[in-house]
Backbone as CSV, one residue per row, in Angstrom:
resi,resn,N_x,N_y,N_z,CA_x,CA_y,CA_z,C_x,C_y,C_z
1,GLU,13.120,6.851,-5.355,14.079,7.739,-5.980,14.965,8.326,-4.885
2,ASP,16.222,8.591,-5.189,17.133,9.203,-4.230,16.802,10.684,-4.089
3,ILE,16.698,11.144,-2.843,16.450,12.548,-2.577,17.387,13.023,-1.478
4,ASP,17.478,14.338,-1.306,18.375,14.915,-0.312,17.717,15.107,1.049
5,ALA,16.421,15.418,1.055,15.706,15.675,2.306,14.213,15.498,2.108
6,VAL,13.525,15.222,3.220,12.071,15.125,3.241,11.585,15.912,4.454
7,TYR,10.539,16.710,4.243,9.940,17.475,5.332,8.448,17.176,5.362
8,ALA,7.895,16.995,6.566,6.476,16.674,6.700,6.005,17.111,8.082
9,ILE,4.727,16.837,8.363,4.157,17.165,9.666,3.568,15.890,10.267
10,GLY,4.123,15.506,11.397,3.628,14.349,12.124,2.722,14.787,13.262
11,GLU,2.239,13.828,14.015,1.341,14.118,15.129,1.980,15.032,16.181
12,LYS,3.303,15.023,16.281,3.983,15.842,17.285,4.643,17.078,16.700
13,GLY,4.367,17.369,15.430,4.902,18.575,14.824,5.686,18.305,13.551
14,GLU,6.248,19.392,13.014,6.992,19.312,11.761,8.347,18.650,11.984
15,PHE,8.800,17.905,10.983,10.104,17.248,11.078,10.770,17.216,9.712
16,GLY,12.076,17.031,9.733,12.852,16.901,8.513,13.754,15.689,8.602
17,ILE,13.964,15.050,7.485,14.785,13.846,7.414,15.880,14.072,6.376
18,LEU,17.118,13.827,6.775,18.263,13.904,5.863,18.880,12.518,5.735
19,SER,19.756,12.359,4.768,20.446,11.091,4.567,21.142,10.660,5.851
20,GLY,21.064,9.380,6.165,21.729,8.844,7.345,20.930,8.982,8.629
21,HIS,19.666,9.383,8.535,18.829,9.568,9.724,18.635,8.237,10.442
22,ILE,18.526,8.306,11.757,18.261,7.104,12.543,16.856,6.592,12.232
23,PRO,16.570,5.322,12.523,15.212,4.806,12.300,14.182,5.675,13.037
24,PHE,13.057,5.899,12.378,12.064,6.844,12.886,10.704,6.457,12.320
25,MET,9.671,6.606,13.143,8.320,6.344,12.666,7.360,7.280,13.388
26,THR,6.379,7.801,12.644,5.373,8.666,13.244,4.084,8.610,12.442
27,ALA,2.993,8.941,13.110,1.732,9.135,12.407,1.851,10.443,11.638
28,LEU,1.385,10.446,10.423,1.479,11.604,9.548,0.134,12.331,9.525
29,LYS,0.171,13.638,9.697,-1.050,14.435,9.610,-1.412,14.663,8.141
30,ILE,-2.609,15.148,7.901,-2.961,15.635,6.574,-2.066,16.837,6.349
31,CYS,-1.186,16.760,5.343,-0.187,17.815,5.175,0.419,17.780,3.779
32,VAL,1.379,18.669,3.593,2.179,18.673,2.373,3.553,18.125,2.732
33,VAL,3.912,17.013,2.122,5.256,16.463,2.267,6.112,17.124,1.201
34,ARG,7.284,17.594,1.593,8.178,18.247,0.636,9.418,17.374,0.461
35,ALA,9.610,16.872,-0.749,10.796,16.084,-1.085,11.763,17.002,-1.820
36,VAL,13.017,17.067,-1.350,14.006,17.970,-1.940,15.112,17.148,-2.590
37,LYS,15.382,17.467,-3.854,16.455,16.804,-4.594,17.172,17.856,-5.427
38,ASP,18.468,17.964,-5.228,19.291,18.920,-5.976,18.723,20.341,-5.908
39,GLY,18.207,20.715,-4.742,17.683,22.053,-4.534,16.284,22.286,-5.072
40,ILE,15.663,21.281,-5.666,14.310,21.405,-6.210,13.341,20.689,-5.272
41,THR,12.311,21.419,-4.841,11.318,20.865,-3.930,10.114,20.357,-4.705
42,THR,9.701,19.125,-4.398,8.495,18.542,-4.974,7.463,18.413,-3.865
43,PRO,6.390,19.231,-3.915,5.351,19.125,-2.895,4.366,18.006,-3.223
44,ILE,3.989,17.268,-2.182,3.063,16.149,-2.326,2.008,16.277,-1.231
45,ALA,0.751,16.430,-1.613,-0.329,16.479,-0.627,-0.618,15.051,-0.178
46,THR,-0.531,14.816,1.130,-0.826,13.488,1.674,-1.976,13.616,2.662
47,MET,-2.807,12.605,2.707,-4.003,12.649,3.535,-3.851,11.820,4.802
48,GLY,-2.762,12.098,5.531,-2.485,11.353,6.748,-1.735,10.077,6.429
49,GLY,-1.581,9.230,7.417,-0.911,7.956,7.209,0.216,7.732,8.188
50,VAL,1.213,6.985,7.740,2.371,6.647,8.567,3.636,6.972,7.783
51,PHE,4.602,7.572,8.474,5.890,7.909,7.876,6.952,7.096,8.609
52,GLN,7.825,6.446,7.843,8.863,5.617,8.450,10.200,5.826,7.753
53,VAL,11.266,5.883,8.555,12.634,5.879,8.039,13.286,4.613,8.556
54,LYS,13.833,3.831,7.637,14.497,2.583,8.015,15.581,2.311,6.988
55,GLU,16.807,2.132,7.462,17.943,1.830,6.596,18.075,2.828,5.442
56,ASN,17.932,4.106,5.762,18.093,5.213,4.820,17.009,5.262,3.742
57,ASP,15.886,4.580,3.982,14.730,4.640,3.095,13.579,5.305,3.826
58,CYS,12.897,6.234,3.151,11.691,6.850,3.691,10.489,6.189,3.039
59,ILE,9.549,5.779,3.863,8.342,5.126,3.370,7.139,5.876,3.931
60,ILE,6.203,6.212,3.054,4.956,6.831,3.487,3.820,5.896,3.114
61,LEU,3.056,5.490,4.112,1.869,4.674,3.891,0.669,5.591,4.078
62,THR,-0.051,5.853,3.002,-1.194,6.759,3.041,-2.227,6.307,2.026
63,SER,-3.464,6.684,2.269,-4.512,6.310,1.317,-4.476,7.188,0.069
64,ILE,-4.012,8.438,0.220,-3.952,9.357,-0.921,-2.692,10.201,-0.836
65,ALA,-1.954,10.255,-1.934,-0.809,11.155,-2.075,-0.878,11.730,-3.491
66,GLU,-0.875,13.067,-3.580,-1.023,13.715,-4.875,0.107,14.710,-5.106
67,LEU,0.806,14.547,-6.213,1.800,15.547,-6.597,1.082,16.861,-6.867
68,ALA,1.707,17.958,-6.502,1.098,19.270,-6.714,0.710,19.472,-8.171
69,SER,1.531,18.976,-9.075,1.264,19.151,-10.511,0.021,18.393,-10.978
70,ASP,-0.464,17.426,-10.180,-1.640,16.644,-10.555,-2.930,17.148,-9.924
71,ILE,-2.844,18.150,-9.066,-4.013,18.623,-8.325,-4.812,19.617,-9.169
72,ASP,-6.115,19.411,-9.201,-7.042,20.313,-9.883,-7.361,21.448,-8.899
73,ILE,-6.798,22.628,-9.147,-6.925,23.749,-8.221,-8.384,24.203,-8.075
74,VAL,-9.113,24.262,-9.165,-10.513,24.689,-9.114,-11.312,23.731,-8.238
75,ARG,-11.108,22.450,-8.429,-11.839,21.446,-7.644,-11.464,21.539,-6.160
76,ALA,-10.187,21.779,-5.864,-9.751,21.917,-4.471,-10.376,23.149,-3.822
77,LYS,-10.460,24.248,-4.565,-11.095,25.470,-4.030,-12.578,25.244,-3.777
78,GLU,-13.237,24.532,-4.679,-14.657,24.224,-4.496,-14.869,23.349,-3.260
79,ALA,-13.991,22.372,-3.049,-14.081,21.508,-1.871,-13.871,22.319,-0.591
80,LYS,-12.937,23.246,-0.638,-12.675,24.125,0.512,-13.916,24.954,0.824
81,ASP,-14.510,25.548,-0.195,-15.705,26.371,-0.012,-16.865,25.558,0.561
82,ARG,-17.064,24.330,0.048,-18.138,23.470,0.562,-17.916,23.125,2.028
83,ALA,-16.682,22.787,2.373,-16.373,22.420,3.762,-16.570,23.619,4.695
84,GLU,-16.136,24.788,4.264,-16.315,25.989,5.090,-17.796,26.315,5.268
85,ALA,-18.576,26.124,4.208,-20.025,26.371,4.302,-20.666,25.404,5.286
86,ARG,-20.256,24.134,5.239,-20.809,23.149,6.187,-20.440,23.514,7.616
87,LEU,-19.194,23.922,7.817,-18.756,24.278,9.170,-19.462,25.543,9.670
88,GLY,-19.835,26.432,8.765,-20.533,27.653,9.149,-22.026,27.468,9.323
89,SER,-22.516,26.317,8.931,-23.940,26.032,9.018,-24.358,25.792,10.465
90,GLN,-25.579,26.168,10.779,-26.122,25.946,12.125,-26.963,24.674,12.203
91,GLN,-27.004,23.919,11.105,-27.793,22.689,11.095,-27.176,21.659,12.024
92,GLU,-28.018,21.006,12.804,-27.531,19.991,13.741,-27.106,18.716,13.036
93,SER,-27.608,18.499,11.827,-27.306,17.251,11.118,-25.909,17.255,10.484
94,ILE,-25.207,18.373,10.545,-23.875,18.475,9.946,-22.875,17.665,10.775
95,ASP,-22.120,16.816,10.097,-21.035,16.074,10.759,-19.808,16.986,10.757
96,ARG,-19.595,17.681,11.848,-18.532,18.683,11.942,-17.152,18.056,11.763
97,HIS,-16.939,16.894,12.337,-15.627,16.237,12.227,-15.312,15.927,10.761
98,ARG,-16.289,15.407,10.059,-16.098,15.082,8.640,-15.830,16.354,7.824
99,ALA,-16.536,17.437,8.143,-16.324,18.705,7.443,-14.932,19.265,7.739
100,GLU,-14.454,19.107,8.973,-13.109,19.574,9.329,-12.033,18.803,8.568
101,ILE,-12.240,17.508,8.414,-11.290,16.682,7.653,-11.311,17.087,6.180
102,ALA,-12.496,17.304,5.631,-12.608,17.728,4.227,-11.903,19.066,4.018
103,LEU,-12.045,19.973,4.972,-11.377,21.271,4.878,-9.863,21.099,4.940
104,ALA,-9.368,20.262,5.851,-7.919,20.028,5.967,-7.354,19.438,4.674
105,LYS,-8.083,18.522,4.060,-7.633,17.913,2.804,-7.575,18.951,1.688
106,ALA,-8.613,19.772,1.586,-8.635,20.808,0.551,-7.502,21.798,0.763
107,MET,-7.258,22.171,2.015,-6.191,23.125,2.324,-4.818,22.528,1.995
108,ALA,-4.617,21.252,2.266,-3.333,20.606,1.935,-3.115,20.615,0.429
109,ARG,-4.164,20.320,-0.324,-4.050,20.337,-1.784,-3.701,21.743,-2.291
110,LEU,-4.388,22.752,-1.767,-4.123,24.124,-2.204,-2.725,24.584,-1.799
111,LYS,-2.293,24.193,-0.612,-0.942,24.563,-0.175,0.104,23.913,-1.082
112,ALA,-0.107,22.655,-1.423,0.837,21.956,-2.307,0.953,22.670,-3.645
113,THR,-0.184,23.123,-4.179,-0.130,23.795,-5.483,0.562,25.152,-5.396
114,SER,0.524,25.775,-4.233,1.186,27.083,-4.088,2.700,26.938,-3.960
115,LEU,3.179,25.731,-3.668,4.618,25.488,-3.495,5.302,24.997,-4.759
116,LYS,4.532,24.626,-5.778,5.147,24.027,-6.978,5.850,25.065,-7.818
């Protein structure tokens, strides 16, 4: 779909893309991508991936992308709470990296819903 701008967070920080942008590619963090069309922002929670601009087309390759309107807020809050509990646990068997990723995903979903 034609849009006016795209904003996201790559490995080196936040960036924005407007029409006519030069070719660009970056690793995408777990974040909220904001697509703007006619002054209306559509937030999309993405779970990492690759962002590319080529010939005035933006392409996002990701395993999961969820429109804010499709996110179950209760489920996202529960996932956030579970991840925080795991990170606060003193058990040695906890996979901290996995819990940090789960927390980042839940936070991206909740942030997307707050922007809709």
